[in-house]
PDB file of C-alpha atoms in Angstrom:
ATOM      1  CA  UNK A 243      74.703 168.671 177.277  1.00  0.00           C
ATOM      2  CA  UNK A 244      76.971 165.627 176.744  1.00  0.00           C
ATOM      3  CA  UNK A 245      80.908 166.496 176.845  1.00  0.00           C
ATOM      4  CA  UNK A 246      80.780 164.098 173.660  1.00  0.00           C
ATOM      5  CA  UNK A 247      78.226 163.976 171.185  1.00  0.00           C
ATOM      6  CA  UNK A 248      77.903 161.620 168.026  1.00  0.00           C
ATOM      7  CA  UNK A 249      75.850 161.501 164.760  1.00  0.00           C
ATOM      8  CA  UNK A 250      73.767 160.524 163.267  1.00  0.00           C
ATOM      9  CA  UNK A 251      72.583 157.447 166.028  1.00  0.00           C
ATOM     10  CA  UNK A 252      71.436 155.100 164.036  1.00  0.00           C
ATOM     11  CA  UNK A 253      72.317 154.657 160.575  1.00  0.00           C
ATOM     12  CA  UNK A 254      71.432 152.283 157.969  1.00  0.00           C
ATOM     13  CA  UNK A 255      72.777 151.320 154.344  1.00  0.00           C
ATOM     14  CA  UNK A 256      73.519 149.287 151.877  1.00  0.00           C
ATOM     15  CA  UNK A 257      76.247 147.058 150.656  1.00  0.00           C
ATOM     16  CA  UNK A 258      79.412 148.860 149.428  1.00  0.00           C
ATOM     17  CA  UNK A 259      78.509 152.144 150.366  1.00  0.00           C
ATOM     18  CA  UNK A 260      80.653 154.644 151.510  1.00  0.00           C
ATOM     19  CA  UNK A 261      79.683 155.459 155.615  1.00  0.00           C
ATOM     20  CA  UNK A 262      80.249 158.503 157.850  1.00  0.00           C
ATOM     21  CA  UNK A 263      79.994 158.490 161.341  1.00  0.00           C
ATOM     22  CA  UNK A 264      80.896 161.813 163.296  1.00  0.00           C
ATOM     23  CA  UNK A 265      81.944 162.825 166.734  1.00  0.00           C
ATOM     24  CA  UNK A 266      82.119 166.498 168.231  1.00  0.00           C
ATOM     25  CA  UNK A 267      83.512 167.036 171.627  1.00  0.00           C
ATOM     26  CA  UNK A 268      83.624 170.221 174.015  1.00  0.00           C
ATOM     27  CA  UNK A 269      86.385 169.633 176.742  1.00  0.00           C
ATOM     28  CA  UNK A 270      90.196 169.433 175.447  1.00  0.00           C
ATOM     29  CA  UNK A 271      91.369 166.155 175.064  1.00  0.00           C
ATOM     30  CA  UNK A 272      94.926 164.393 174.647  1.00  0.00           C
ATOM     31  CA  UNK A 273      93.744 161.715 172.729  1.00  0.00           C
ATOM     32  CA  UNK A 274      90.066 160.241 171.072  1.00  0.00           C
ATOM     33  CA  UNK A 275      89.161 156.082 170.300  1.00  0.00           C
ATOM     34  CA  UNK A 276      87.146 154.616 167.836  1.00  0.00           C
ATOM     35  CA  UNK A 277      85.741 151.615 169.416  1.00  0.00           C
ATOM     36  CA  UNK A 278      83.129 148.897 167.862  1.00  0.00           C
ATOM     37  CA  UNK A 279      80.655 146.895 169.941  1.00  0.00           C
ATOM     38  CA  UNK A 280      78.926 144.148 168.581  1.00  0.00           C
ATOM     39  CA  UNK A 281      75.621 142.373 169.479  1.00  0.00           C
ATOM     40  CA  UNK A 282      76.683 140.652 172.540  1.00  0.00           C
ATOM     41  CA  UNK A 283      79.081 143.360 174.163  1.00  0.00           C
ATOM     42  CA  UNK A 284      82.280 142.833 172.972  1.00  0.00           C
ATOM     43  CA  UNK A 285      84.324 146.050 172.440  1.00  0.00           C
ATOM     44  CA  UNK A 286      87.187 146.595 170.431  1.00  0.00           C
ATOM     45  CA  UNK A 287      89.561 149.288 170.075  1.00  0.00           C
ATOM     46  CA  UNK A 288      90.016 150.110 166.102  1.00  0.00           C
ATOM     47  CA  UNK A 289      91.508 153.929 166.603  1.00  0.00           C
ATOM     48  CA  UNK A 290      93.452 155.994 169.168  1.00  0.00           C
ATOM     49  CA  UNK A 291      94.483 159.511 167.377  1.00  0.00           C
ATOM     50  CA  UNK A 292      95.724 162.960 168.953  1.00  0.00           C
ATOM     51  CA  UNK A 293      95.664 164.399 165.495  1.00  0.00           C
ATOM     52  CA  UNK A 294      95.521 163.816 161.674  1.00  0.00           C
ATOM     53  CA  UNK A 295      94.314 160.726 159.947  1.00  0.00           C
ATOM     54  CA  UNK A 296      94.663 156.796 160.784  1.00  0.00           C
ATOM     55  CA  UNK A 297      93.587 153.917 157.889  1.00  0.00           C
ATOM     56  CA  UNK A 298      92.906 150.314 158.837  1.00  0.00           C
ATOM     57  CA  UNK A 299      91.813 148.505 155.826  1.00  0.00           C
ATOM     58  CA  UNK A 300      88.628 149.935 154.938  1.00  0.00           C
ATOM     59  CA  UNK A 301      88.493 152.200 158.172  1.00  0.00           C
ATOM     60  CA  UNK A 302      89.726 155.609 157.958  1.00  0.00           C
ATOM     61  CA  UNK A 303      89.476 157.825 161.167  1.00  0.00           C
ATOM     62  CA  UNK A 304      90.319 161.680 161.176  1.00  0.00           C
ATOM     63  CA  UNK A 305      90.464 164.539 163.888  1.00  0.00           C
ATOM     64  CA  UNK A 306      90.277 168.247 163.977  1.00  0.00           C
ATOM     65  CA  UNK A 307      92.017 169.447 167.306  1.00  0.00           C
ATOM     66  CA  UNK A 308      91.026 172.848 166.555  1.00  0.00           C
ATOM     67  CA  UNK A 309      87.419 172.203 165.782  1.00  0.00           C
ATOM     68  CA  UNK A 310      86.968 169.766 168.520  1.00  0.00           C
ATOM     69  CA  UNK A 311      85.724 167.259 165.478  1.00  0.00           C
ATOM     70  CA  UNK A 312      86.463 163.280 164.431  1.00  0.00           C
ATOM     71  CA  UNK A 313      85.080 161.441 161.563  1.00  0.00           C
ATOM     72  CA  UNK A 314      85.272 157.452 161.151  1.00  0.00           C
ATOM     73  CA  UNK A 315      84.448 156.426 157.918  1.00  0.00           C
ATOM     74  CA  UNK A 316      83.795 152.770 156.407  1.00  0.00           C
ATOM     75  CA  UNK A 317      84.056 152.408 152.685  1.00  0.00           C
ATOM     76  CA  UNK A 318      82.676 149.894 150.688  1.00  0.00           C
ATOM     77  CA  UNK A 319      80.515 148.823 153.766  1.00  0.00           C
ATOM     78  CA  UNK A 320      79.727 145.479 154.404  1.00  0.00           C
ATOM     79  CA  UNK A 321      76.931 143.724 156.386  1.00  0.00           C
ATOM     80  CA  UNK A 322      79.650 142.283 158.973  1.00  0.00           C
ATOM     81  CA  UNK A 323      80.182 146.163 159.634  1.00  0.00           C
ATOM     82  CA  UNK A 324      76.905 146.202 161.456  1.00  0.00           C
ATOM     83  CA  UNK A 325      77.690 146.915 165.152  1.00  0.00           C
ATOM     84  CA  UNK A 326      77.683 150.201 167.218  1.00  0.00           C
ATOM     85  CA  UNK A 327      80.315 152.868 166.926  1.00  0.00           C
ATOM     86  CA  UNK A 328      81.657 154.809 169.709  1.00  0.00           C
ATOM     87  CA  UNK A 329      83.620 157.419 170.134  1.00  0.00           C
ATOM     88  CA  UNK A 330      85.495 157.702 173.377  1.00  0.00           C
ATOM     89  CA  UNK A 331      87.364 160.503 174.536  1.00  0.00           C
ATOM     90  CA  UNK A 332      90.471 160.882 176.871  1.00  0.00           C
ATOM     91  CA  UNK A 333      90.093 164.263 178.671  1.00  0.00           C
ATOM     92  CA  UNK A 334      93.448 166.615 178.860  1.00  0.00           C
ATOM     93  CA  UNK A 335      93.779 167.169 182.384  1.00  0.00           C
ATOM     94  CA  UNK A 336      91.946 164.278 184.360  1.00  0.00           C
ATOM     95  CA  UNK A 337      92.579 161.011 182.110  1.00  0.00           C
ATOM     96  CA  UNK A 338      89.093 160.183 182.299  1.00  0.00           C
ATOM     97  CA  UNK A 339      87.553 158.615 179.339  1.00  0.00           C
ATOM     98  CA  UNK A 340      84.445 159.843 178.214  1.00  0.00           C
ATOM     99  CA  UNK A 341      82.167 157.663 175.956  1.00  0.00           C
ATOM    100  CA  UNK A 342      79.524 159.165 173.182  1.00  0.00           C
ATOM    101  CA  UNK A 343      76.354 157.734 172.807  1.00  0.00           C
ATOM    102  CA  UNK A 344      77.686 155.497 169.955  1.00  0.00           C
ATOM    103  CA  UNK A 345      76.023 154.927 166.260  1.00  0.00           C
ATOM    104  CA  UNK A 346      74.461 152.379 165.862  1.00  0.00           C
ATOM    105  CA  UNK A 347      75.242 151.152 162.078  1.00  0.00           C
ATOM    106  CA  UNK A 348      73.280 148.434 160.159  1.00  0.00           C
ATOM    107  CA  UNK A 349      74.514 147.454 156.668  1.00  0.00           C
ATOM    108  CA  UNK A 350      72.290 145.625 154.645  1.00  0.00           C
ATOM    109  CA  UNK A 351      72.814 143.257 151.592  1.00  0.00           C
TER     110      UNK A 351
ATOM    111  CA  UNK B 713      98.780 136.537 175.364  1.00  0.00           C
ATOM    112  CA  UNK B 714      97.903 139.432 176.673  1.00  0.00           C
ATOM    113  CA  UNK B 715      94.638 140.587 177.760  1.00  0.00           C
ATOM    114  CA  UNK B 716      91.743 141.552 180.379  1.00  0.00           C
ATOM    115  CA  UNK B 717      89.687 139.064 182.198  1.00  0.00           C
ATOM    116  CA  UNK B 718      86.543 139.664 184.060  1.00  0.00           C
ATOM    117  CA  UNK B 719      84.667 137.334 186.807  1.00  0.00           C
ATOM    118  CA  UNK B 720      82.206 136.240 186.780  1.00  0.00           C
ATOM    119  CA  UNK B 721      80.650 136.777 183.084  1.00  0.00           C
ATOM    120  CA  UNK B 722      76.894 136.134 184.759  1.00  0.00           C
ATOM    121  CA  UNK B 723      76.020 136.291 187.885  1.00  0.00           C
ATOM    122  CA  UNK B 724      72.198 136.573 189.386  1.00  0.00           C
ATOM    123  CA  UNK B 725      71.933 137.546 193.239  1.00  0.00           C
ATOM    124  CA  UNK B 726      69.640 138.518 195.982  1.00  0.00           C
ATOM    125  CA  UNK B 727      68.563 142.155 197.039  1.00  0.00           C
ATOM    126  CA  UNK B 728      71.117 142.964 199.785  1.00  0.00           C
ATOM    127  CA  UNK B 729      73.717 140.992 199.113  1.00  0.00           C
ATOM    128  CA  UNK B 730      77.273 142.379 198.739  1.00  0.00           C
ATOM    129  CA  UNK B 731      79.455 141.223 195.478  1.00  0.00           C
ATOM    130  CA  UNK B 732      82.593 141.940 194.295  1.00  0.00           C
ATOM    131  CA  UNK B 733      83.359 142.044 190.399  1.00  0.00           C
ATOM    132  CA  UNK B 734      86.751 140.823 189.362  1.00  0.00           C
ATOM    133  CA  UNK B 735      88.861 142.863 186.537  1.00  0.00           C
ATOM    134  CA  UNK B 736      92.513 141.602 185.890  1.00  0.00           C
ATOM    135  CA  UNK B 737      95.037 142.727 182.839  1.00  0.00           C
ATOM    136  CA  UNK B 738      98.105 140.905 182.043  1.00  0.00           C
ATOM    137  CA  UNK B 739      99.048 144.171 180.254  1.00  0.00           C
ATOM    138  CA  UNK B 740     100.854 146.409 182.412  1.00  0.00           C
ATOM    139  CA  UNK B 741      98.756 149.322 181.795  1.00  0.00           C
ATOM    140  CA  UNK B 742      98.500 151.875 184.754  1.00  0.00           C
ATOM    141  CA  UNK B 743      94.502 153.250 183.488  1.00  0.00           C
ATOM    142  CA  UNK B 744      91.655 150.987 184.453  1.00  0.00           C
ATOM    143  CA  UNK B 745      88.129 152.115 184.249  1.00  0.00           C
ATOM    144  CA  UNK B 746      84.723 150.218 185.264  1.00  0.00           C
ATOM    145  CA  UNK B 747      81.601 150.650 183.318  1.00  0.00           C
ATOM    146  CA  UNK B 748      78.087 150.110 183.534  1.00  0.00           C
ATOM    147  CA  UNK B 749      75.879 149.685 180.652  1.00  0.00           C
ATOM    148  CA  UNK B 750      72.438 149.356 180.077  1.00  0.00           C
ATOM    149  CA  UNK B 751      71.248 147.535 176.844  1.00  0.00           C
ATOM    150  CA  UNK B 752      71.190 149.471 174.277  1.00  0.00           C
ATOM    151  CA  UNK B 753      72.565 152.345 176.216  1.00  0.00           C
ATOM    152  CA  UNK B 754      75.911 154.406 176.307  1.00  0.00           C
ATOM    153  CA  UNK B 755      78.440 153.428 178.783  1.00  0.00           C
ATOM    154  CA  UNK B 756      78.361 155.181 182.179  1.00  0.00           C
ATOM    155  CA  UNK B 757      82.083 155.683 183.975  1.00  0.00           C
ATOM    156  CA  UNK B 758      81.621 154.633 187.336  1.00  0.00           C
ATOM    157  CA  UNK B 759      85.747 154.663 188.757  1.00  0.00           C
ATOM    158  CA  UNK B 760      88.939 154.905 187.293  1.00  0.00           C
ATOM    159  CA  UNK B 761      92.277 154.316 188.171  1.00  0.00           C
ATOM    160  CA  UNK B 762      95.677 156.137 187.278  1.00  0.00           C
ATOM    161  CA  UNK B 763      97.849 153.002 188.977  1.00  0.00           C
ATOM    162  CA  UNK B 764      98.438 151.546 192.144  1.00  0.00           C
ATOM    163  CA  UNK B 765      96.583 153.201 195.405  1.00  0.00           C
ATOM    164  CA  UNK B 766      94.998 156.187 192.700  1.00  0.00           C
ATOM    165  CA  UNK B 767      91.128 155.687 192.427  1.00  0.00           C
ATOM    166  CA  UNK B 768      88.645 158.230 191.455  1.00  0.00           C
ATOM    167  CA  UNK B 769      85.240 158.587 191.089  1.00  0.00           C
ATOM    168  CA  UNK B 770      83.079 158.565 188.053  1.00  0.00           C
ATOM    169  CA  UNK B 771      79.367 159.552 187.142  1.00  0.00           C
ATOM    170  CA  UNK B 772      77.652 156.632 188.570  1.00  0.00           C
ATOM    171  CA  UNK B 773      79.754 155.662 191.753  1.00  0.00           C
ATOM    172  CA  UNK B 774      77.855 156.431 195.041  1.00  0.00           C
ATOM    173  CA  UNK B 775      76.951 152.865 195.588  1.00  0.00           C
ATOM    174  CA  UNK B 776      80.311 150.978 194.981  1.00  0.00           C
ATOM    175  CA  UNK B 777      84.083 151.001 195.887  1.00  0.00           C
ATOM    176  CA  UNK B 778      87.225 150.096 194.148  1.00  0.00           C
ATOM    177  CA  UNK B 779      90.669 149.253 195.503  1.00  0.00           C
ATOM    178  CA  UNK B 780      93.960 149.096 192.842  1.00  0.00           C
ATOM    179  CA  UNK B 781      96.558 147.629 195.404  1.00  0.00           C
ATOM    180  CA  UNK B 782      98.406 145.569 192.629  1.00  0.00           C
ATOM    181  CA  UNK B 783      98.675 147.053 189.056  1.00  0.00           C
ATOM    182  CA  UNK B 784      97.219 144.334 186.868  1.00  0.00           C
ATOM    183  CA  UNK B 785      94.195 144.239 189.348  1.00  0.00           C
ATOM    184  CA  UNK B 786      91.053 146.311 189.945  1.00  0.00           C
ATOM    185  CA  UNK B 787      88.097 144.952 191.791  1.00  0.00           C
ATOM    186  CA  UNK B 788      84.571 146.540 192.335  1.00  0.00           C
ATOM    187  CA  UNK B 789      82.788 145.812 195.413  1.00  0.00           C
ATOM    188  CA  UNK B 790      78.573 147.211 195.953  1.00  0.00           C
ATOM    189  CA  UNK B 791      77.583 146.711 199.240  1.00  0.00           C
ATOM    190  CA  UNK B 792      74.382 145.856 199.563  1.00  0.00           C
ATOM    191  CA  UNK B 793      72.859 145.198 195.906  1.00  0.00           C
ATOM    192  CA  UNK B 794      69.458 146.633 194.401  1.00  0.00           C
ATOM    193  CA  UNK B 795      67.557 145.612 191.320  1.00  0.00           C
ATOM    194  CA  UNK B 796      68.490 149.136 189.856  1.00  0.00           C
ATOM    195  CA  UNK B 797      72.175 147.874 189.808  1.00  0.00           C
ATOM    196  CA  UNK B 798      71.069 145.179 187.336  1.00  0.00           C
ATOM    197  CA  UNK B 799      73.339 146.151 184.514  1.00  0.00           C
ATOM    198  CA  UNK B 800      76.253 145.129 182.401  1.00  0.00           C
ATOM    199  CA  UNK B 801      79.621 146.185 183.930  1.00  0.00           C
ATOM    200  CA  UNK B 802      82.179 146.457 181.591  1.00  0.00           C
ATOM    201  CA  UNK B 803      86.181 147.045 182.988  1.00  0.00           C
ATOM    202  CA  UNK B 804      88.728 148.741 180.532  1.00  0.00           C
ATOM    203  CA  UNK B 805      92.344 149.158 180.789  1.00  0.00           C
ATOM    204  CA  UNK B 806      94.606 151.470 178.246  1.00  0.00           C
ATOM    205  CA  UNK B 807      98.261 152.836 178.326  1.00  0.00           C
ATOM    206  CA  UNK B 808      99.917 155.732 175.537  1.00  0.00           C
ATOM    207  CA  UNK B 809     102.572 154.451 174.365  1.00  0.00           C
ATOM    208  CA  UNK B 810     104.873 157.384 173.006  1.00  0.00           C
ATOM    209  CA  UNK B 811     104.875 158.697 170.108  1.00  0.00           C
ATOM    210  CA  UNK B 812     100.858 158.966 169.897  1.00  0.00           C
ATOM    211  CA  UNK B 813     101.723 159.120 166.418  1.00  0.00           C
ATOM    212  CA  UNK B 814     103.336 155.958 166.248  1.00  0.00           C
ATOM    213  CA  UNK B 815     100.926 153.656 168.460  1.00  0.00           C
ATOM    214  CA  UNK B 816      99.152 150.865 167.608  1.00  0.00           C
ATOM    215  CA  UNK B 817      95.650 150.953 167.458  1.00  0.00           C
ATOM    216  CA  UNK B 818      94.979 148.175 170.454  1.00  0.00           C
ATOM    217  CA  UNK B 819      96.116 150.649 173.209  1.00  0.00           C
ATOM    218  CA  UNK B 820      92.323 150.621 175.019  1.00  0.00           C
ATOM    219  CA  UNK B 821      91.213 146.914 176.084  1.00  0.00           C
ATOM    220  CA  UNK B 822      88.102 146.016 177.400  1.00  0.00           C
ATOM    221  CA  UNK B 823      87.001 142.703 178.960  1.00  0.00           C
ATOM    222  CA  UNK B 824      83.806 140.847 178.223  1.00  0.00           C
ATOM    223  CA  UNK B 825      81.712 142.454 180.914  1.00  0.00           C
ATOM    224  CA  UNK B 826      79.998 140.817 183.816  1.00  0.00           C
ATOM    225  CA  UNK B 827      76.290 140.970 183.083  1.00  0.00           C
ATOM    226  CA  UNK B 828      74.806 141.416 186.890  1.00  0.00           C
ATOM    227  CA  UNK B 829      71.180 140.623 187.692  1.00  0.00           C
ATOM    228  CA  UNK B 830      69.635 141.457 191.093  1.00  0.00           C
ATOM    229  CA  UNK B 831      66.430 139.633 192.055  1.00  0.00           C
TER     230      UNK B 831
END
């Protein structure tokens, strides 16, 4: 069983809708990312949070230490949000980072 | 500006051959981390690094080495390259920066990846 675990994997919609990607983890952490990775390979770091709720523009990411849980959500999606989500997590007592399987999110017009 | 650089971005080799994958960040950060991905695939953690002389393994490292004698640089080395090591290595760096709750968001980097292709 992964240590981190996203869904749904893939995940389509359409313009302007509001999106929900989700990420449940079972070792204890000190901190989880929300990364982006286009076509191509770039990654890019859009969250670090140890607890509560971040917004960036139309990105909004949440965490539940006690439930081991994070949510990223896009709203009013847009087709130049189609990439792959990750969620990454920074274990307590090692430092290691641990990637998810990532989402992968297409947005049509 | 700072950032993280990888060499070489391509690079195509012959079975047996021994390479060396460059990572540098201009960042000060003491955590460094090598990847290898797959297309399509999650990333796989193959070493990480707390800071200078501190390397440990990850899930995929049997068949490479790192060294972290100067902070800003962490170089992986495979000895004797397959066509199973064909892959996408991607090197991260990151640093807290205290409070958590405070941080920016930009406090992971990753470099461009060096796609690696073994004949």
């Amino acid at each position: 069983k992964n240590e981190v675990e996203q869904s749904p994997q893939n995940l389509t919609a359409q313009e302007g809708e509001f999106i929900t990607i989700n990420c449940s983890y079972s070792v204890g952490i000190s901190a989880l990312h929300w990364l982006q990775q286009h076509p191509g390979g770039g990654i890019v770091s859009l969250f670090m949070l140890s607890s509560g709720k971040k917004k960036h523009g139309r990105l909004i990411a949440t965490i539940n230490i006690q439930e081991k849980h994070s949510s990223l959500h896009i709203t009013a999606s847009h087709p130049r949000d189609s990439a792959v989500y990750i969620c990454a997590v920074m274990m307590g007592d090692t430092d290691k980072l641990i990637f998810g399987t990532g989402t992968r999110l297409q947005v049509f017009p | 500006e700072a950032d993280i650089y990888q060499t070489p971005r391509y690079l195509v080799i012959g079975t047996g051959k021994k390479i060396t994958l460059e990572c540098s960040q201009t960042m000060g950060h003491d955590k460094m981390y090598w990847y290898q991905q797959d297309p399509g695939m999650e990333l796989h953690l193959i070493h990480y690094s707390y800071g200078v002389n501190s390397t440990e393994k990850g899930d995929l490292s049997s068949e490479s080495t790192v060294s972290r004698i100067r902070t800003e640089h962490f170089p992986l080395t495979l000895e004797s390259a397959r066509p199973s090591h064909t892959s996408q290595y991607l090197c991260a760096s990151s640093e807290y920066r205290l409070p958590l709750a405070h941080s920016g968001a930009n406090v992971l980097t990753f470099g461009a990846g060096s796609r690696l292709t073994v004949l």
